[in-house]
Amino acid sequence: MIKHGRSASGTQRWRCASCALASTAPRADKARRSQLGEFLDWLLEAAPQRKRHESARNFRKRTGWCWRLEPSIRPDGVVHHVVMADGTYMNGWCLPAAIDGISGEVLAWQWCERESTAAYNALFAQIAPPDVLVCDGMKGIQRACAESWPHTRIQRCLIHIQHDTRQDLTCRPRLEAGRELKRLADALTCIHDADHAARWGEALNAWRERWRHMLAERTFAREHPDDPRAATSRSGWWWTHLRLRRAYFRLERLFRDGSLFCFLEPEPQAYGPVPRDGNRLEGGLNAAIKRMLLNHRGMPENHMRRACEWLCYMKSAKPDPARILKEHDQHAADADDDDADDDGESTIQPTLGNGIDWNEFHSSTRYPNGTD
């Protein structure tokens, strides 16, 4: 066979040297790779419905098989200096993900119903223990870090700390003590060296000495029988300024355990800089997931999860959709060989859903048949 020009559509034409018969030689693997590329461009681009030159129904029909592909990141055992981890919620499910804190590449993800210790343990099992973990301070992620990565330091996201303080004190505290404490919390993102951090700790301690009598004030149920808390209080009293105490003791605990200014310590900085917040994860991955789901609003739940997996995979270090397609075809061929009977007739039963493997974090009562 020798090359014999191209057809009207641009396809390479071949001619037999002996019989002079000309024809094209289409390759199904290249066609599937091309369709997969179109599918990912449509799924991940910012305005997916404005650039298509065919009907949406025809496009969904051509690329519908792409939803059955299962992207995954192979654990490579590489030790990353800083790892950021957090979960984002969608449609009743949670997707905790971990990224490299310096480059922003996605390292792993794990589906679950809530941010629990078991979910984060499963996530951390896919990654080599880093030097520093930047997180929002949820109890599940801290316990999982202590169990899976006992030698990893934790840097609390300062933006989340400021957010938690505003939730307790409001944006405009009524009391002078609350206004002073809020100013201290707002100053966290302005600290860039160890000396400034030490002065901040001294200011926090001075605030405690100045307002310690207010922090110790109690309200007794017998003096306020009409208060709703009087009926539920077991001890017969409660802290008068509970939210103020909670905001203060949170800052004091984080300052003492070293997770507030870990990014300024020499030991964690020995192998590179340490971020002081999780903005690279919040704005780079979680925000992209929300935008994609908004662009494709109305997708069924199984497609939503698969779309999130594709987005995470394409933000990894070396995404290779062709490898995912090749592995899927190989698994399908192996399944056909295993399920074929002695007469050569296939005994494969039709399946429902998109082939997502349910793990132990998925509720068996919500989907009793294991399919969507």
Coordinates of C-alpha atoms in Angstrom, one line a residue:
M1 CA 0.0 0.0 0.0
I2 CA 1.3 3.5 -1.0
K3 CA -0.1 6.9 -0.2
H4 CA -2.5 8.1 -2.8
G5 CA -3.5 11.7 -1.8
R6 CA -6.3 12.6 0.5
S7 CA -10.1 12.4 0.4
A8 CA -12.4 15.4 0.4
S9 CA -12.6 15.3 4.2
G10 CA -8.8 15.3 4.4
T11 CA -8.4 11.6 5.3
Q12 CA -5.3 9.9 4.0
R13 CA -6.0 7.6 0.9
W14 CA -4.0 4.5 0.2
R15 CA -3.6 2.6 -3.1
C16 CA -2.6 -1.1 -3.6
A17 CA 0.4 -1.3 -5.9
S18 CA -0.8 -4.7 -7.5
C19 CA -4.5 -4.1 -8.1
A20 CA -4.5 -0.3 -8.1
L21 CA -7.5 -0.3 -5.7
A22 CA -7.6 2.9 -3.6
S23 CA -9.3 3.2 -0.2
T24 CA -8.9 4.8 3.2
A25 CA -7.8 3.0 6.4
P26 CA -9.7 4.4 9.3
R27 CA -8.4 3.6 12.8
A28 CA -10.9 3.1 15.5
D29 CA -8.3 3.9 18.3
K30 CA -7.5 7.3 16.8
A31 CA -11.2 8.1 16.4
R32 CA -11.9 7.2 20.0
R33 CA -8.9 9.3 21.2
S34 CA -10.2 12.2 19.1
Q35 CA -13.7 11.9 20.6
L36 CA -12.3 11.7 24.1
G37 CA -10.4 14.9 23.4
E38 CA -13.6 16.6 22.2
F39 CA -15.5 15.3 25.2
L40 CA -12.9 16.8 27.6
D41 CA -12.7 20.1 25.8
W42 CA -16.5 20.3 26.1
L43 CA -16.5 19.3 29.8
L44 CA -13.7 21.5 31.0
E45 CA -13.9 24.6 28.9
A46 CA -15.4 27.8 30.3
A47 CA -18.3 28.2 27.9
P48 CA -19.0 24.7 26.6
Q49 CA -22.3 25.3 24.7
R50 CA -21.2 28.3 22.6
K51 CA -18.6 26.7 20.4
R52 CA -20.2 23.5 19.2
H53 CA -21.1 23.3 15.5
E54 CA -23.4 20.3 15.9
S55 CA -26.5 19.6 17.9
A56 CA -26.1 18.9 21.6
R57 CA -28.0 15.6 21.1
N58 CA -25.7 14.4 18.4
F59 CA -22.7 15.3 20.4
R60 CA -24.0 13.5 23.5
K61 CA -24.7 10.4 21.4
R62 CA -21.2 10.4 19.9
T63 CA -19.3 10.9 23.2
G64 CA -21.7 9.1 25.6
W65 CA -19.2 6.2 26.0
C66 CA -16.7 8.6 27.5
W67 CA -18.7 8.7 30.8
R68 CA -17.7 5.0 31.4
L69 CA -14.0 5.9 31.6
E70 CA -12.6 6.0 35.1
P71 CA -9.6 8.5 35.5
S72 CA -7.2 7.7 38.3
I73 CA -3.8 8.9 39.5
R74 CA -1.1 6.3 40.1
P75 CA 0.7 6.8 43.4
D76 CA 4.3 7.5 42.6
G77 CA 5.8 7.6 46.1
V78 CA 7.3 11.1 45.6
V79 CA 7.6 13.1 48.8
H80 CA 6.1 16.5 48.5
H81 CA 7.3 19.3 50.7
V82 CA 3.8 20.9 51.3
V83 CA 0.4 19.2 50.7
M84 CA -2.9 21.1 50.9
A85 CA -6.0 19.1 51.6
D86 CA -9.7 20.1 51.9
G87 CA -13.1 18.8 50.9
T88 CA -15.8 20.4 48.8
Y89 CA -19.5 19.4 49.0
M90 CA -21.9 18.9 46.1
N91 CA -25.3 17.3 45.8
G92 CA -25.0 15.5 49.2
W93 CA -21.5 14.2 48.6
C94 CA -18.1 15.4 49.6
L95 CA -14.9 15.3 47.6
P96 CA -11.7 15.7 49.7
A97 CA -8.7 16.3 47.5
A98 CA -5.0 16.9 48.1
I99 CA -2.7 19.1 46.0
D100 CA 0.9 20.0 46.0
G101 CA 1.1 23.2 48.0
I102 CA 3.8 24.7 45.7
S103 CA 2.9 23.7 42.2
G104 CA -0.9 23.2 42.7
E105 CA -1.0 19.8 40.9
V106 CA -3.6 17.4 42.2
L107 CA -2.2 14.4 44.0
A108 CA -5.3 12.4 45.0
W109 CA -9.0 12.5 45.7
Q110 CA -11.5 10.5 47.6
W111 CA -15.3 10.4 47.5
C112 CA -17.2 10.3 50.9
E113 CA -20.4 11.5 52.5
R114 CA -18.6 13.8 55.0
E115 CA -15.2 14.9 56.0
S116 CA -14.4 12.1 58.4
T117 CA -11.2 10.6 59.8
A118 CA -11.7 7.5 57.7
A119 CA -12.2 9.5 54.5
Y120 CA -9.0 11.4 55.0
N121 CA -7.1 8.3 56.0
A122 CA -8.0 6.8 52.7
L123 CA -6.9 10.0 50.9
F124 CA -3.6 10.2 52.8
A125 CA -2.9 6.5 52.0
Q126 CA -2.4 7.5 48.4
I127 CA 0.3 10.1 49.1
A128 CA 3.8 9.9 50.7
P129 CA 4.0 11.8 54.0
P130 CA 4.9 15.4 53.3
D131 CA 6.8 17.8 55.5
V132 CA 3.9 20.2 56.1
L133 CA 0.1 19.8 55.7
V134 CA -1.9 23.0 55.2
C135 CA -5.6 22.5 56.1
D136 CA -8.6 24.2 57.6
G137 CA -8.4 22.5 61.0
M138 CA -11.4 20.1 60.8
K139 CA -11.2 17.4 63.5
G140 CA -11.3 14.6 60.9
I141 CA -8.3 15.8 58.9
Q142 CA -6.2 16.5 62.0
R143 CA -6.9 13.0 63.4
A144 CA -6.1 11.4 60.1
C145 CA -2.9 13.4 59.8
A146 CA -1.8 12.2 63.3
E147 CA -2.6 8.6 62.3
S148 CA -1.3 8.4 58.7
W149 CA 1.4 11.1 58.9
P150 CA 2.6 11.3 62.5
H151 CA 5.7 13.3 61.7
T152 CA 4.0 15.8 59.4
R153 CA 3.6 19.4 60.7
I154 CA 0.3 21.1 60.4
Q155 CA -0.1 24.7 59.2
R156 CA -3.6 26.0 59.8
C157 CA -5.0 28.2 57.1
L158 CA -5.0 31.7 58.4
I159 CA -7.9 32.7 56.3
H160 CA -10.1 30.0 57.9
I161 CA -9.0 31.2 61.3
Q162 CA -10.1 34.7 60.6
H163 CA -13.4 33.4 59.2
D164 CA -14.0 31.3 62.4
T165 CA -13.2 34.4 64.5
R166 CA -15.7 36.5 62.6
Q167 CA -18.3 33.8 63.0
D168 CA -17.9 34.0 66.8
L169 CA -17.4 37.8 67.2
T170 CA -19.4 39.0 64.1
C171 CA -17.9 41.6 61.8
R172 CA -18.8 44.4 64.2
P173 CA -18.4 43.2 67.8
R174 CA -20.5 45.1 70.3
L175 CA -18.0 44.8 73.2
E176 CA -14.6 46.5 73.3
A177 CA -12.9 43.2 74.2
G178 CA -14.4 41.6 71.0
R179 CA -13.2 44.5 68.8
E180 CA -9.7 44.2 70.2
L181 CA -9.6 40.4 69.7
K182 CA -10.9 40.8 66.1
R183 CA -8.2 43.3 65.3
L184 CA -5.6 40.7 66.5
A185 CA -7.2 38.0 64.3
D186 CA -7.3 40.3 61.3
A187 CA -3.6 41.1 61.8
L188 CA -2.6 37.4 61.2
T189 CA -2.3 37.8 57.5
C190 CA 0.0 40.8 57.9
I191 CA 2.7 38.8 59.8
H192 CA 5.8 38.0 57.7
D193 CA 8.6 37.3 60.1
A194 CA 9.3 35.5 63.4
D195 CA 9.8 38.8 65.4
H196 CA 6.4 40.1 64.3
A197 CA 4.8 36.8 65.3
A198 CA 6.4 36.9 68.7
R199 CA 5.0 40.4 69.3
W200 CA 1.6 39.2 68.1
G201 CA 1.7 36.4 70.8
E202 CA 2.7 39.0 73.4
A203 CA -0.3 41.1 72.4
L204 CA -2.6 38.2 72.7
N205 CA -1.3 37.4 76.2
A206 CA -1.8 41.1 77.1
W207 CA -5.3 40.9 75.9
R208 CA -5.9 37.9 78.2
E209 CA -4.6 39.7 81.2
R210 CA -6.7 42.8 80.4
W211 CA -10.0 40.9 80.0
R212 CA -9.5 37.8 82.2
H213 CA -12.3 38.9 84.6
M214 CA -14.7 39.2 81.7
L215 CA -13.7 35.7 80.4
A216 CA -14.5 34.2 83.8
E217 CA -18.0 35.7 84.1
R218 CA -20.8 33.2 84.5
T219 CA -24.6 33.5 84.3
F220 CA -26.6 31.4 86.7
A221 CA -29.9 29.8 85.8
R222 CA -31.6 30.8 89.0
E223 CA -31.1 34.4 88.2
H224 CA -32.5 34.1 84.6
P225 CA -35.2 31.5 84.8
D226 CA -36.8 32.7 81.5
D227 CA -33.6 32.1 79.5
P228 CA -33.9 29.1 77.2
R229 CA -30.4 27.9 78.3
A230 CA -31.7 27.6 81.9
A231 CA -33.8 24.5 81.0
T232 CA -30.9 22.7 79.2
S233 CA -28.0 23.6 81.5
R234 CA -27.0 20.7 83.7
S235 CA -24.6 22.6 85.9
G236 CA -27.1 25.4 86.5
W237 CA -24.8 28.1 84.9
W238 CA -23.1 29.0 81.6
W239 CA -20.3 31.2 80.5
T240 CA -21.6 34.7 79.9
H241 CA -19.3 35.5 77.0
L242 CA -19.0 32.0 75.5
R243 CA -18.3 33.2 71.9
L244 CA -15.6 35.5 73.1
R245 CA -14.0 32.7 75.1
R246 CA -14.1 30.4 72.2
A247 CA -12.5 32.9 69.8
Y248 CA -9.7 33.6 72.3
F249 CA -8.9 30.0 73.3
R250 CA -8.8 29.0 69.7
L251 CA -6.1 31.5 68.9
E252 CA -4.2 30.7 72.1
R253 CA -4.3 26.9 71.4
L254 CA -3.1 27.3 67.8
F255 CA -0.3 29.7 68.9
R256 CA 0.9 27.3 71.6
D257 CA 0.9 24.1 69.5
G258 CA 2.9 25.8 66.6
S259 CA 0.3 25.4 63.9
L260 CA -0.4 29.1 63.7
F261 CA 3.0 30.3 62.5
C262 CA 4.5 27.1 61.2
F263 CA 5.3 28.8 57.9
L264 CA 7.8 31.1 59.8
E265 CA 9.8 28.3 61.5
P266 CA 13.3 27.5 60.1
E267 CA 12.9 23.7 60.1
P268 CA 9.8 23.5 57.8
Q269 CA 11.4 26.2 55.6
A270 CA 14.6 24.2 55.1
Y271 CA 13.2 22.4 52.0
G272 CA 11.3 25.4 50.6
P273 CA 8.6 28.0 51.4
V274 CA 5.5 27.0 53.3
P275 CA 2.1 28.7 52.4
R276 CA 0.2 30.3 55.2
D277 CA -3.2 29.6 53.7
G278 CA -5.0 27.2 51.4
N279 CA -5.9 29.7 48.7
R280 CA -4.2 27.6 46.0
L281 CA -6.6 24.8 46.7
E282 CA -9.7 26.8 47.3
G283 CA -9.3 29.0 44.3
G284 CA -7.5 26.6 42.0
L285 CA -9.4 23.3 42.4
N286 CA -12.5 23.8 44.5
A287 CA -13.6 26.9 42.6
A288 CA -13.0 25.2 39.3
I289 CA -15.2 22.3 40.3
K290 CA -18.0 24.7 41.2
R291 CA -17.6 26.6 38.0
M292 CA -17.7 23.4 35.9
L293 CA -20.8 22.1 37.7
L294 CA -22.5 25.5 37.1
N295 CA -21.6 25.4 33.4
H296 CA -23.1 21.9 33.1
R297 CA -25.9 22.3 35.6
G298 CA -28.6 19.6 35.2
M299 CA -26.3 16.7 34.8
P300 CA -27.3 13.4 36.6
E301 CA -25.4 12.7 39.8
N302 CA -23.2 10.0 38.4
H303 CA -22.1 12.3 35.6
M304 CA -21.4 15.1 38.1
R305 CA -19.0 12.8 40.1
R306 CA -17.3 11.6 36.9
A307 CA -16.9 15.2 35.7
C308 CA -15.2 16.1 39.0
E309 CA -12.9 13.2 38.7
W310 CA -11.9 14.2 35.2
L311 CA -11.2 17.8 36.3
C312 CA -9.0 16.5 39.2
Y313 CA -7.2 14.2 36.9
M314 CA -6.5 16.9 34.2
K315 CA -5.0 19.1 37.0
S316 CA -2.5 16.4 38.0
A317 CA 1.2 16.4 37.1
K318 CA 1.1 14.4 33.9
P319 CA -2.5 13.8 32.7
D320 CA -2.7 11.2 29.9
P321 CA -6.3 10.6 28.8
A322 CA -5.0 8.2 26.1
R323 CA -3.6 5.9 28.9
I324 CA -7.0 5.9 30.7
L325 CA -8.7 5.0 27.4
K326 CA -6.2 2.2 26.7
E327 CA -6.5 0.7 30.2
H328 CA -10.3 0.8 29.9
D329 CA -10.2 -1.0 26.6
Q330 CA -7.8 -3.6 28.0
H331 CA -10.0 -4.2 31.1
A332 CA -13.0 -4.6 28.8
A333 CA -11.2 -7.1 26.6
D334 CA -10.1 -9.1 29.7
A335 CA -13.7 -9.1 30.9
D336 CA -14.9 -10.4 27.6
D337 CA -12.4 -13.3 27.7
D338 CA -13.3 -14.2 31.3
D339 CA -17.1 -14.1 30.7
A340 CA -17.2 -16.0 27.4
D341 CA -18.6 -19.5 27.7
D342 CA -17.3 -22.6 26.0
D343 CA -19.4 -22.0 22.9
G344 CA -17.8 -18.6 22.4
E345 CA -21.0 -16.7 23.4
S346 CA -20.6 -13.9 25.8
T347 CA -22.4 -14.1 29.1
I348 CA -21.8 -10.5 30.2
Q349 CA -24.9 -9.0 31.7
P350 CA -25.8 -5.4 31.0
T351 CA -24.9 -3.0 33.7
L352 CA -26.4 0.3 34.8
G353 CA -24.8 3.5 35.7
N354 CA -21.3 4.7 34.8
G355 CA -19.2 2.1 36.4
I356 CA -18.0 4.1 39.4
D357 CA -16.6 1.8 42.1
W358 CA -18.5 2.4 45.3
N359 CA -16.2 2.4 48.4
E360 CA -17.0 1.9 52.1
F361 CA -17.8 5.6 52.5
H362 CA -20.8 5.4 50.3
S363 CA -24.2 4.7 51.9
S364 CA -25.5 1.3 50.9
T365 CA -29.1 2.4 51.9
R366 CA -29.1 5.3 49.6
Y367 CA -28.3 3.1 46.5
P368 CA -29.2 -0.4 47.5
N369 CA -28.4 -1.9 44.1
G370 CA -25.0 -0.2 44.0
T371 CA -26.0 1.7 40.8
D372 CA -27.4 5.1 39.9

